[in-house]
Amino acid sequence: MRTFLLSLAAMFMAVSAMAQVPSVKVENSKGEAFDTAQLLDEGTPMIISFWSTTCKPCIRELEAIYESLPDWLEEVDFRVVAVSTDDSRQLAKAKSFAEGRGWGSDFTLLFDKNQDFMRAMNVTVVPHVFVVDAKGKVVFSHTAYVQGGEVELFEAVKKSVRK
Amino acid sequence: MKKILPAILCLVFAVSASAEKKDWGYVTGSLESNSNVYVEDAVNDFYPSMQPQLKDGNIFASNNYLKVDWYKDRLSAGMQMEGYFPSLVGYPVAQNNMTLSNIYVTWKDKSYSVTAGTFYDQFGSGLLFRSWEDRMLGLNNALLGARATYSWQDKVAVKAFWGVPRLGKIDDNTAMMGYHDGFFGFGLADVQVAGADLSVSLSSLLGMDVMSLSVEGSVLNKHEALNDLLLAAGCRDNNIGWSGRVNMDYDGFFLKGEYVDAGKQIVSVPAAMNGRKAENGNAQLVEFGYNGRGLGLTVTGRRMHRMNQKIYNYVGTDPGYGSAANMLSYRPAMSTQYTYMLMTLNPYSPEIGDKVIKSGEIGGQIDAFYNFRRGTKIGGKRGMKVHASFSSWYSLDENGGTAGGGLLFRDFSFDVEKQWTKKFKSTLMYCMQDYNKHHEMTGLYIGQSHVVVADMLYKWTPKLSSRLELQYLASKDDQKDWMAGLLEVNLAPHWSVFASDMWNHGSTKLHYYNAGVSFSMAHLRVAAGYGRYRAGYICSGGVCRAIPAYTGANISLTASF
């Protein structure tokens, strides 16, 4: 146990955040295959939010982003990508859920039914958000959400543009 | 393992330290650690000394997962380590084990990819084949082998793989104790799986812009050297299954259909008839609905007959047969997955038809979501969201018909979410559940419960908020009435504190109390709590997690880099 924990501590000290968005096949809202590498094509910063229909904090966070988005977009040009991690039990429901909240008009909706993208981004629990700059580098990430936490997220988006 | 771990860490260190000077790609990873200290609690009927993994007076258990991936252009490689010191109560038993559980290398080009090592995959909805990891369940049936994929533009995609599922025996002593989850994913099953999948987008081939239409098909072969009893029952060493699927989407309307033939599946019969027989397994799944203009409507129907695909079949007393990890496909309950405490007391588990008297299930569910927009009469200034769901499931009789079947599960729920002011938001929810507690036997016992929930969120300042959940369950069955409450105080963006209690005042008079605190910052989240837990699903402190029944303290840490 001690060896394990010491080794982990050493690893965290050694590794710096340099992650990017890997190429993984997921589904778009029409059920078509979508390569996540295409997210970089537009060359603008983005928030990538991993969520599920059974995760209430995830929904509260995306709702908070949805409410604030019109004001935020007046300051910075960026996109929001909402990645559902629901498996095939909840997949169809997740699409209807997102539409029932109006997210489809403002967010890019992706569906990661076997959690391949989630694994590739090393997400262990949801909600987990990433801020990716225009070059595709992950510049900020955050696990969990408490009400009001979206302000910190937007600050990270603005910072990614100023870099 | 103690020598392997430092070596891997040195390698990671070397790569990451050099990465910024030379283009050696980048390293990313994650850590998850969940630890419990158990307390004897006679009221909760929980005794640490009675738990198979807690020996010699030990009251501490810890599950740990470390995953590291390296990406360099088209090449990626990674590994996952797991440590159990020992495994948490309620999880498959593991005694002080640390192992390198996953390791892989992948070359991925624009149109093709090749993977050697450990991988996960799924055909369609997973009814024919799914390999995946669910740490909360202690399930990881990854394949160790090779996989190749190829896609021609967005028109045709094909993949094929061969592998050995991850499944192994941990501890002979616990197996001899008759603990039927004595299997865990450390070893490899003596089983080989090979599969292929083809997907053709007709809409792309025919140049249809407004419609999306695709047809898909899969085939799967499982090889297992069976004993004479299973061969005599009608099983074969090579079991071939296949599926066909169609997906259509037109202007918000969607339709999905899937047919699965799972090949010969084992059915438990009375011991006088050798204990096993084989029947053909099959399933049909249909989903259709409409998404658009603020409305989300989904209708799902499914029939499953003898869908008992296991990695490992065995006649006798082998404890691995009934393990939750012994699974080669995904057959979930197609009903609403509730998260409020009192709505999860009687979750539905689908009838897969592995016993002779009931050969499967048939049923369906409907979900409707609607967003009353801002400025409308009902939506008011800030809009209002409503959701209704209904599902009903029946068992199939011995011959696959519905005549001799009975109700397995039925539920109806309705919820309304409304942002009243800038500071106050509420969700009101009602749920009715009918559940057949004896559905694995011939008898019929229907229990019914009605649950109401009020979930209220108030923002005192932009950073300080509180959330209050009040719940009541009314029932004339089982443990009768329950009530529950949860208060959560959040200080954004880092802190959350909560306390909850779930009280069965209708029968047992038991309290299931729980309090905790969590801190999250960037890649890191740490949470600690103490309570008496009933098996269920809890969402608080920013994260949802399934928990087994126990009493004690817990601390969890998740981090990514």
XYZ file of C-alpha atoms in Angstrom:
724
model
C 0.000 0.000 0.000
C 2.772 2.431 0.978
C 4.770 1.581 -2.148
C 1.682 2.172 -4.218
C 0.931 5.574 -2.694
C 4.555 6.765 -2.795
C 4.793 5.729 -6.413
C 1.645 7.646 -7.208
C 2.908 10.745 -5.470
C 6.122 10.566 -7.485
C 4.171 10.229 -10.670
C 2.012 13.283 -10.024
C 5.106 15.348 -9.306
C 6.736 14.129 -12.475
C 3.974 14.585 -14.988
C 2.709 17.940 -16.115
C -0.590 18.646 -17.842
C 0.034 18.521 -21.568
C -2.965 16.582 -22.666
C -4.709 17.085 -25.950
C -7.937 15.830 -27.462
C -7.349 12.305 -28.797
C -9.046 10.787 -31.817
C -11.884 8.529 -30.676
C -15.047 7.372 -32.447
C -18.279 8.448 -30.726
C -21.814 9.194 -31.993
C -23.410 12.498 -32.904
C -27.065 13.250 -32.167
C -28.125 11.515 -35.409
C -26.411 8.309 -34.351
C -23.655 8.737 -36.950
C -20.003 7.991 -36.199
C -18.053 11.093 -35.196
C -14.274 11.305 -34.783
C -13.421 13.541 -31.814
C -10.357 14.799 -33.706
C -12.857 16.777 -35.822
C -13.587 18.944 -32.795
C -10.311 20.742 -33.477
C -11.219 21.647 -37.063
C -12.957 24.918 -36.168
C -9.874 26.269 -34.406
C -11.732 27.921 -31.524
C -11.491 27.193 -27.806
C -14.059 24.858 -26.318
C -15.436 23.517 -23.107
C -15.787 19.733 -23.158
C -18.180 18.552 -20.470
C -18.671 14.861 -19.665
C -22.126 14.216 -18.237
C -24.779 11.533 -17.810
C -28.536 11.528 -17.302
C -28.132 10.013 -13.802
C -25.646 12.652 -12.644
C -27.525 15.612 -11.194
C -24.414 17.791 -10.615
C -23.552 17.312 -14.311
C -26.986 18.532 -15.344
C -26.814 21.501 -12.968
C -23.429 22.466 -14.416
C -24.587 22.242 -18.028
C -27.735 24.175 -17.143
C -25.599 26.895 -15.541
C -23.421 27.050 -18.665
C -26.530 27.103 -20.879
C -27.988 30.020 -18.905
C -24.743 32.023 -18.999
C -23.726 31.211 -22.558
C -25.331 34.202 -24.357
C -23.460 36.613 -22.051
C -20.187 34.689 -22.272
C -20.272 34.590 -26.068
C -20.405 38.390 -26.124
C -16.917 38.349 -24.606
C -15.248 35.271 -26.136
C -15.830 33.114 -29.197
C -15.860 29.475 -28.053
C -17.946 26.294 -28.185
C -19.456 23.921 -25.659
C -19.250 20.187 -26.323
C -21.467 18.063 -24.081
C -20.395 14.409 -24.093
C -22.960 12.003 -22.698
C -21.373 8.949 -21.062
C -24.707 7.115 -20.858
C -24.496 3.573 -22.149
C -27.066 1.907 -24.378
C -29.543 1.659 -21.488
C -29.879 5.437 -21.415
C -28.515 6.465 -24.834
C -31.819 7.235 -26.575
C -33.064 8.884 -23.407
C -29.944 11.049 -23.198
C -30.634 12.430 -26.679
C -34.245 13.208 -25.801
C -33.182 14.637 -22.454
C -30.713 17.034 -24.106
C -33.289 18.130 -26.665
C -35.894 18.589 -23.934
C -33.555 21.098 -22.331
C -32.784 22.952 -25.507
C -29.097 22.046 -25.396
C -29.082 20.857 -28.994
C -29.276 24.415 -30.320
C -26.333 25.781 -28.305
C -24.091 22.774 -27.570
C -22.356 20.214 -29.743
C -23.870 16.962 -28.463
C -21.805 13.777 -28.550
C -22.645 10.341 -27.178
C -19.929 8.052 -25.840
C -21.923 4.869 -25.217
C -19.007 2.562 -24.340
C -17.039 5.335 -22.586
C -14.125 5.183 -25.082
C -13.671 8.981 -25.208
C -14.116 9.209 -21.444
C -11.354 6.627 -20.958
C -9.067 8.318 -23.487
C -9.457 11.643 -21.637
C -8.870 9.854 -18.313
C -12.188 10.858 -16.821
C -13.009 8.674 -13.810
C -16.091 10.389 -12.414
C -18.567 12.842 -13.872
C -19.023 15.741 -14.059
C -15.608 16.440 -15.507
C -14.983 19.493 -17.672
C -12.005 20.431 -19.837
C -11.117 23.756 -21.386
C -9.281 23.219 -24.664
C -7.530 26.105 -26.387
C -7.686 26.871 -30.102
C -4.621 24.686 -30.747
C -6.236 21.670 -29.130
C -4.303 21.707 -25.854
C -6.103 21.033 -22.584
C -5.449 24.145 -20.478
C -7.850 23.504 -17.613
C -9.859 20.648 -16.199
C -12.133 20.229 -13.232
C -13.853 17.309 -11.532
C -17.180 17.741 -9.702
C -19.440 20.777 -9.666
C -20.846 23.002 -6.989
C -23.269 25.813 -7.800
C -21.331 28.871 -8.925
C -18.342 26.848 -10.150
C -19.096 27.834 -13.739
C -17.520 31.250 -13.077
C -14.108 29.611 -12.629
C -14.701 27.679 -15.827
C -15.386 30.814 -17.837
C -12.291 32.479 -16.395
C -10.291 29.519 -17.731
C -11.872 29.992 -21.171
C -10.934 33.686 -21.199
C -7.422 32.853 -20.054
C -7.029 30.329 -22.872
C -7.788 33.069 -25.392
C -5.361 35.558 -23.840
C -2.490 33.051 -23.953
C 4.835 -6.193 -8.956
C 6.857 -4.056 -6.534
C 9.668 -4.026 -9.082
C 7.463 -3.400 -12.058
C 5.758 -0.331 -10.610
C 8.899 1.808 -10.077
C 10.130 0.809 -13.522
C 6.904 2.011 -15.125
C 7.010 5.215 -13.133
C 10.594 5.876 -14.208
C 9.571 5.401 -17.811
C 6.644 7.795 -17.419
C 8.912 10.292 -15.692
C 11.486 10.055 -18.448
C 8.934 10.542 -21.186
C 7.173 13.432 -19.503
C 10.356 15.212 -18.468
C 11.675 15.061 -22.000
C 8.420 15.758 -23.708
C 8.706 19.501 -23.574
C 12.212 19.518 -25.021
C 11.662 16.937 -27.718
C 8.392 16.032 -29.326
C 7.874 12.798 -27.505
C 4.163 13.277 -27.331
C 2.344 13.636 -24.053
C 1.373 11.566 -21.070
C -2.013 11.664 -19.426
C -3.512 9.588 -16.675
C -5.876 9.258 -13.770
C -5.970 7.969 -10.251
C -8.970 6.806 -8.255
C -8.735 5.668 -4.639
C -11.691 4.654 -2.469
C -11.035 3.573 1.132
C -13.349 2.596 3.973
C -12.919 2.064 7.710
C -15.682 -0.261 8.885
C -17.532 -0.120 12.176
C -19.522 -2.966 13.665
C -23.188 -2.032 13.613
C -25.618 -4.644 14.884
C -28.568 -2.422 14.003
C -27.490 -2.431 10.359
C -26.626 -6.148 10.664
C -23.092 -5.315 9.638
C -20.113 -7.097 11.182
C -16.653 -6.475 9.681
C -15.447 -9.860 10.932
C -18.105 -11.586 8.816
C -16.854 -10.032 5.576
C -14.807 -12.432 3.416
C -12.128 -9.868 2.590
C -11.657 -8.531 6.135
C -9.469 -11.035 7.988
C -7.704 -11.029 11.377
C -9.685 -8.118 12.792
C -8.932 -5.839 9.861
C -11.461 -3.030 9.440
C -9.761 -1.161 6.577
C -10.279 -1.757 2.862
C -9.173 0.194 -0.176
C -9.742 0.002 -3.962
C -7.190 1.880 -6.094
C -6.875 2.391 -9.834
C -4.060 4.063 -11.722
C -4.273 4.553 -15.473
C -1.570 6.073 -17.660
C -1.678 6.740 -21.416
C 0.983 8.023 -23.757
C 0.125 9.671 -27.082
C 2.567 10.475 -29.862
C 0.968 11.395 -33.173
C -0.621 8.194 -34.466
C 0.826 6.002 -31.776
C -0.584 5.534 -28.303
C 0.124 3.119 -25.492
C -1.074 2.739 -21.956
C -1.624 0.635 -18.918
C -3.850 0.353 -15.874
C -2.850 -0.850 -12.442
C -5.248 -1.885 -9.729
C -4.544 -2.283 -6.038
C -6.873 -3.836 -3.450
C -5.744 -3.660 0.174
C -8.154 -5.542 0.374
C -11.219 -4.829 -1.780
C -14.146 -2.854 -0.360
C -17.028 -4.721 1.222
C -19.676 -5.473 -1.359
C -17.150 -5.761 -4.169
C -15.843 -9.037 -5.558
C -13.327 -10.373 -3.068
C -9.669 -9.552 -3.535
C -6.981 -9.890 -0.892
C -4.075 -7.463 -0.923
C -3.522 -7.681 -4.609
C -1.800 -5.270 -6.913
C -1.711 -6.028 -10.571
C -1.003 -4.628 -13.980
C -4.490 -5.232 -15.313
C -4.578 -3.484 -18.700
C -1.819 -2.786 -21.190
C -2.128 -1.807 -24.845
C -0.501 -0.186 -27.846
C -2.484 1.356 -30.733
C -1.543 2.719 -34.150
C -4.293 4.904 -35.519
C -4.358 6.452 -38.953
C -7.134 8.476 -40.513
C -8.879 5.447 -41.967
C -7.578 2.492 -39.998
C -6.348 1.468 -36.568
C -4.601 -1.528 -35.076
C -4.564 -2.344 -31.365
C -2.578 -5.017 -29.581
C -3.153 -5.737 -25.918
C -6.175 -4.858 -23.812
C -9.195 -3.208 -25.391
C -12.921 -2.625 -24.904
C -15.553 -2.826 -27.602
C -19.264 -3.147 -28.228
C -21.542 -4.286 -31.057
C -24.689 -2.198 -31.410
C -26.527 -1.899 -28.102
C -24.276 -4.542 -26.548
C -26.900 -7.298 -26.536
C -24.609 -9.541 -28.600
C -21.268 -8.386 -27.218
C -19.897 -5.742 -24.898
C -16.607 -5.519 -23.039
C -16.388 -2.641 -20.575
C -15.263 -1.524 -17.169
C -17.529 -0.551 -14.297
C -15.471 0.038 -11.183
C -18.519 0.510 -8.995
C -19.637 -3.003 -9.879
C -16.122 -4.465 -9.836
C -16.555 -5.472 -13.446
C -13.860 -5.402 -16.097
C -14.245 -7.889 -18.935
C -11.678 -6.287 -21.238
C -10.281 -8.473 -23.997
C -6.575 -9.158 -24.274
C -5.780 -9.736 -27.922
C -5.775 -7.747 -31.150
C -8.228 -5.533 -33.006
C -8.192 -3.868 -36.418
C -10.595 -1.245 -37.751
C -11.006 0.309 -41.178
C -13.342 2.984 -42.458
C -13.901 4.221 -45.994
C -14.769 7.904 -45.571
C -18.048 8.050 -43.641
C -19.585 5.370 -45.822
C -18.334 2.028 -44.589
C -16.739 0.971 -41.318
C -15.494 -2.485 -40.480
C -13.712 -3.945 -37.482
C -12.538 -7.363 -36.400
C -10.927 -8.661 -33.232
C -9.736 -11.690 -31.382
C -9.095 -11.848 -27.669
C -9.257 -13.588 -24.342
C -11.670 -12.075 -21.789
C -10.330 -10.872 -18.491
C -11.665 -13.177 -15.768
C -9.785 -15.179 -13.186
C -9.811 -16.868 -9.869
C -8.414 -14.845 -7.000
C -8.494 -16.831 -3.878
C -9.192 -20.530 -3.588
C -10.008 -20.157 0.100
C -12.839 -17.736 -0.499
C -14.091 -19.955 -3.303
C -14.204 -22.919 -0.921
C -16.176 -20.821 1.513
C -18.875 -20.761 -1.127
C -18.531 -17.031 -1.726
C -19.921 -16.820 -5.210
C -18.149 -13.650 -6.181
C -14.799 -15.302 -5.671
C -13.894 -14.317 -9.203
C -12.319 -11.069 -10.178
C -10.769 -9.766 -13.292
C -7.125 -10.455 -12.571
C -6.700 -13.556 -14.674
C -7.740 -14.542 -18.137
C -10.577 -16.923 -18.817
C -9.867 -20.124 -20.672
C -12.091 -18.773 -23.417
C -11.399 -17.125 -26.773
C -13.659 -14.574 -28.413
C -13.508 -13.462 -32.043
C -15.848 -10.986 -33.663
C -16.430 -8.775 -36.682
C -18.696 -5.821 -37.289
C -19.730 -4.022 -40.482
C -21.537 -0.698 -40.726
C -22.716 0.777 -44.036
C -24.132 4.287 -44.276
C -26.685 4.110 -47.088
C -27.421 7.813 -46.803
C -23.762 8.662 -47.472
C -23.470 6.170 -50.317
C -26.637 7.490 -51.967
C -25.858 11.129 -51.240
C -28.915 11.741 -49.065
C -28.371 14.963 -47.122
C -31.487 15.254 -45.018
C -31.762 11.639 -43.936
C -29.317 9.452 -42.056
C -29.746 5.754 -42.785
C -27.364 2.925 -41.975
C -27.410 -0.850 -41.787
C -25.083 -2.826 -39.557
C -24.252 -6.423 -38.833
C -22.036 -8.334 -36.417
C -20.880 -11.863 -35.847
C -19.285 -13.293 -32.706
C -17.677 -16.639 -31.979
C -16.861 -17.818 -28.468
C -14.614 -20.838 -28.075
C -14.622 -22.726 -24.791
C -13.590 -26.303 -24.199
C -16.767 -27.629 -22.572
C -17.118 -30.745 -20.483
C -19.186 -33.764 -21.455
C -22.219 -32.656 -19.455
C -22.539 -29.387 -21.350
C -21.873 -31.066 -24.684
C -24.570 -33.619 -23.882
C -26.921 -30.746 -22.989
C -26.567 -29.420 -26.532
C -23.828 -26.787 -26.162
C -20.891 -26.582 -28.556
C -17.264 -25.603 -28.022
C -17.671 -22.924 -30.693
C -20.793 -20.863 -30.147
C -21.659 -18.441 -32.946
C -23.975 -15.472 -32.490
C -24.910 -12.661 -34.863
C -26.916 -9.465 -34.992
C -28.440 -7.196 -37.633
C -29.298 -3.529 -37.090
C -30.840 -0.557 -38.878
C -30.612 3.099 -37.815
C -32.614 5.931 -39.323
C -32.858 9.633 -38.503
C -34.942 12.116 -40.473
C -35.583 15.685 -39.372
C -35.652 14.752 -35.690
C -37.551 11.481 -36.139
C -35.478 8.407 -35.369
C -35.878 4.656 -35.576
C -33.516 1.905 -34.472
C -34.026 -1.807 -34.775
C -31.798 -4.653 -33.675
C -32.147 -8.422 -33.898
C -29.723 -10.667 -32.009
C -29.223 -14.398 -32.280
C -26.917 -15.359 -29.430
C -26.503 -19.023 -30.390
C -26.859 -21.804 -27.844
C -27.256 -20.611 -24.259
C -27.241 -22.611 -21.047
C -30.430 -22.910 -19.005
C -30.535 -24.185 -15.424
C -32.898 -27.126 -14.995
C -33.496 -29.429 -12.027
C -30.503 -31.547 -11.030
C -32.396 -34.723 -11.975
C -32.038 -33.582 -15.597
C -28.268 -33.051 -15.292
C -28.705 -29.456 -14.144
C -28.300 -27.831 -17.559
C -29.821 -27.742 -21.011
C -29.107 -25.546 -24.024
C -31.563 -23.379 -25.934
C -31.179 -20.785 -28.648
C -30.949 -17.234 -27.296
C -32.365 -14.274 -29.176
C -33.411 -10.679 -28.571
C -35.247 -7.922 -30.413
C -34.860 -4.229 -29.653
C -36.778 -1.307 -31.193
C -36.354 2.372 -30.371
C -38.159 5.234 -32.041
C -39.174 8.772 -31.260
C -38.743 12.431 -32.042
C -36.278 15.054 -30.856
C -36.842 18.685 -31.777
C -38.562 21.968 -30.945
C -37.989 21.505 -27.224
C -39.557 18.035 -27.234
C -37.705 14.782 -26.646
C -39.773 11.615 -27.015
C -38.353 8.086 -26.866
C -40.241 4.791 -27.089
C -38.329 1.553 -26.473
C -39.486 -2.043 -26.790
C -37.409 -5.123 -26.103
C -37.866 -8.871 -25.949
C -35.124 -11.149 -24.582
C -35.290 -14.939 -24.719
C -32.539 -17.089 -23.155
C -29.951 -14.251 -23.301
C -27.577 -15.800 -20.792
C -24.257 -15.082 -22.474
C -21.464 -15.720 -20.026
C -17.736 -15.668 -20.556
C -17.361 -18.939 -18.782
C -19.856 -21.806 -18.659
C -19.376 -24.597 -16.194
C -21.397 -27.392 -14.679
C -20.770 -28.058 -11.032
C -19.930 -25.951 -8.029
C -17.455 -23.578 -9.601
C -18.058 -20.223 -7.926
C -17.239 -18.151 -10.954
C -20.341 -19.072 -12.903
C -22.640 -16.755 -10.978
C -20.174 -13.883 -10.652
C -21.301 -10.450 -11.825
C -18.020 -10.226 -13.734
C -18.846 -13.349 -15.771
C -20.560 -11.397 -18.518
C -19.982 -11.129 -22.247
C -22.897 -8.940 -23.250
C -24.934 -6.059 -21.883
C -28.570 -6.688 -20.958
C -29.561 -3.694 -18.845
C -32.886 -2.981 -17.201
C -34.709 -0.722 -19.640
C -36.484 1.373 -17.044
C -35.743 4.763 -15.546
C -32.537 4.798 -13.540
C -33.600 6.779 -10.479
C -31.109 8.597 -8.290
C -33.188 9.956 -5.395
C -32.625 7.767 -2.318
C -36.136 6.432 -1.791
C -36.694 5.727 -5.470
C -33.795 3.283 -5.588
C -35.000 0.907 -2.863
C -36.488 -1.602 -5.308
C -34.447 -1.400 -8.517
C -35.418 -3.609 -11.423
C -33.111 -6.389 -12.548
C -34.022 -7.819 -15.973
C -35.053 -11.437 -16.491
C -32.419 -12.919 -18.791
C -33.997 -16.367 -18.962
C -31.259 -18.482 -17.422
C -33.722 -20.616 -15.447
C -36.101 -23.096 -16.950
C -39.382 -21.683 -15.630
C -38.946 -18.225 -17.116
C -37.280 -17.851 -20.468
C -36.885 -14.090 -20.617
C -38.821 -10.853 -20.604
C -40.798 -8.521 -22.849
C -41.832 -4.935 -22.319
C -41.207 -1.334 -23.107
C -40.727 2.169 -21.847
C -41.736 5.669 -22.887
C -39.922 8.866 -21.957
C -41.101 12.368 -22.812
C -39.165 15.559 -22.085
C -40.504 19.014 -22.842
C -39.095 22.473 -22.324
C -41.676 25.241 -21.878
C -39.616 28.123 -23.169
C -39.067 31.472 -21.519
C -41.746 34.022 -22.226
C -44.497 31.474 -22.794
C -47.587 31.370 -20.607
C -46.519 28.215 -18.771
C -42.767 28.733 -18.993
C -42.943 32.200 -17.421
C -39.892 34.417 -17.228
C -37.346 31.604 -16.837
C -38.916 28.574 -18.511
C -39.986 25.228 -17.097
C -38.913 21.650 -17.856
C -41.174 18.631 -17.502
C -40.477 14.920 -17.876
C -42.696 11.861 -17.728
C -41.728 8.200 -18.024
C -43.495 4.864 -17.977
C -42.181 1.314 -18.273
C -43.742 -2.113 -17.896
C -41.998 -5.513 -18.092
C -43.380 -9.045 -18.172
C -41.727 -12.444 -17.979
C -41.816 -14.976 -20.791
C -42.987 -18.463 -19.960
C -40.916 -21.618 -20.432
C -41.737 -21.759 -24.139
C -40.984 -18.106 -24.869
C -44.620 -17.000 -24.946
C -46.367 -14.408 -22.832
C -49.371 -16.539 -21.817
C -47.687 -17.942 -18.721
C -45.667 -14.851 -17.906
C -46.363 -12.286 -15.229
C -45.568 -8.720 -14.300
C -41.937 -8.199 -13.351
C -41.766 -4.435 -12.935
C -43.768 -1.335 -13.762
C -43.060 2.291 -12.992
C -44.396 5.729 -13.749
C -42.739 9.016 -12.870
C -43.311 12.684 -13.489
C -41.064 15.611 -12.632
C -41.197 19.376 -13.031
C -38.138 21.614 -12.842
C -38.665 25.330 -12.460
C -36.308 28.268 -11.968
C -38.543 30.598 -9.962
C -36.164 33.493 -9.408
C -32.520 34.153 -10.126
C -31.749 32.560 -6.761
C -34.332 29.814 -6.289
C -34.902 26.650 -8.290
C -37.022 23.612 -7.471
C -37.662 20.117 -8.798
C -40.799 18.227 -7.800
C -41.031 14.548 -8.643
C -43.557 11.749 -8.190
C -42.821 8.077 -8.841
C -44.937 4.922 -8.614
C -43.300 1.494 -8.760
C -44.828 -2.005 -8.927
C -42.211 -4.674 -8.391
C -42.381 -8.441 -8.310
C -40.084 -9.470 -5.487
C -40.346 -13.162 -6.369
C -39.859 -12.947 -10.076
C -37.089 -15.519 -10.000
C -39.523 -18.083 -8.630
C -42.906 -19.268 -9.798
C -44.842 -17.233 -7.242
C -46.110 -13.744 -7.774
C -45.666 -11.030 -5.190
C -46.316 -7.485 -6.247
C -45.165 -4.673 -4.037
C -46.161 -1.093 -4.720
C -44.642 2.180 -3.604
C -45.373 5.862 -4.174
C -42.561 8.363 -3.726
C -42.656 12.156 -3.755
C -39.551 14.347 -3.774
C -39.001 18.073 -3.409
C -35.506 19.203 -4.400
C -34.836 22.908 -3.712
C -31.749 24.915 -4.528
C -31.120 28.417 -3.205
C -28.183 30.647 -4.138
C -27.409 32.929 -1.203
C -24.521 34.615 -3.007
C -22.855 33.871 -6.349
C -20.561 31.423 -4.512
C -22.664 30.208 -1.587
C -25.641 27.949 -2.192
C -27.646 25.303 -0.372
C -29.771 22.422 -1.582
C -32.489 20.663 0.357
C -34.064 17.325 -0.606
C -37.239 16.140 1.124
C -38.548 12.677 0.224
C -41.446 10.475 1.315
C -42.245 6.895 0.322
C -45.719 5.489 0.999
C -46.245 1.736 0.757
C -48.395 -0.989 2.279
C -45.772 -3.610 1.393
C -42.377 -4.742 2.717
C -41.008 -2.143 5.114
C -43.968 0.229 4.641
C -43.296 3.987 4.789
C -39.981 5.805 4.575
C -38.926 9.423 4.736
C -35.614 11.037 3.867
C -33.915 14.393 3.841
C -30.637 15.809 2.575
C -29.081 19.206 3.169
C -26.088 20.273 1.138
C -24.137 23.518 1.505
C -21.807 24.482 -1.322
C -19.066 27.059 -1.414
C -17.958 27.416 -5.008
C -15.773 26.372 -6.588
C -14.097 24.019 -4.085
C -16.159 22.996 -1.053
C -19.312 21.032 -0.418
C -20.701 19.739 2.897
C -23.747 17.537 3.265
C -25.806 15.551 5.768
C -28.663 13.180 5.054
C -30.940 10.720 6.795
C -33.200 8.024 5.439
C -35.682 6.713 8.020
C -37.882 3.651 7.744
C -40.615 4.702 10.157
C -43.134 2.203 8.779
C -41.477 -0.957 10.026
C -37.836 -1.267 11.117
C -37.505 2.248 12.591
C -33.944 2.265 11.259
C -32.080 5.450 10.383
C -29.557 5.457 7.541
C -27.597 8.613 8.289
C -24.713 10.037 6.320
C -22.577 13.183 6.481
C -19.539 14.261 4.560
C -17.390 16.940 3.015
C -15.696 17.222 -0.346
C -12.995 19.440 -1.778
C -12.257 19.732 -5.460
C -9.666 21.800 -7.224
C -8.728 21.464 -10.855
C -7.747 17.826 -11.457
C -8.196 16.743 -7.856
C -11.206 15.811 -5.744
C -11.078 14.525 -2.169
C -14.183 13.513 -0.221
C -14.684 12.070 3.244
C -17.787 10.954 5.083
C -19.282 8.780 7.751
C -22.575 6.968 7.768
C -24.745 3.911 7.795
C -25.354 2.880 4.235
C -28.003 0.817 2.580
C -27.176 -0.534 -0.848
C -28.172 2.103 -3.361
C -27.170 5.081 -5.418
C -26.274 8.441 -3.894
C -25.555 11.785 -5.529
C -24.047 14.519 -3.400
C -21.002 16.690 -3.102
C -20.901 17.037 -6.848
C -20.586 13.387 -7.831
C -22.907 10.379 -8.122
C -21.763 6.981 -6.896
C -23.282 3.575 -6.219
C -22.625 2.286 -2.723
C -22.966 -1.118 -1.053
C -24.480 -1.562 2.430
C -22.106 -0.943 5.349
C -21.435 1.308 8.325
C -18.261 3.306 8.678
C -16.084 6.112 7.374
C -14.976 6.568 3.802
C -12.467 8.665 1.971
C -12.146 8.918 -1.773
C -9.660 10.631 -4.021
C -9.822 11.148 -7.766
C -7.205 12.924 -9.787
C -6.260 13.241 -13.418
C -3.197 14.641 -15.067
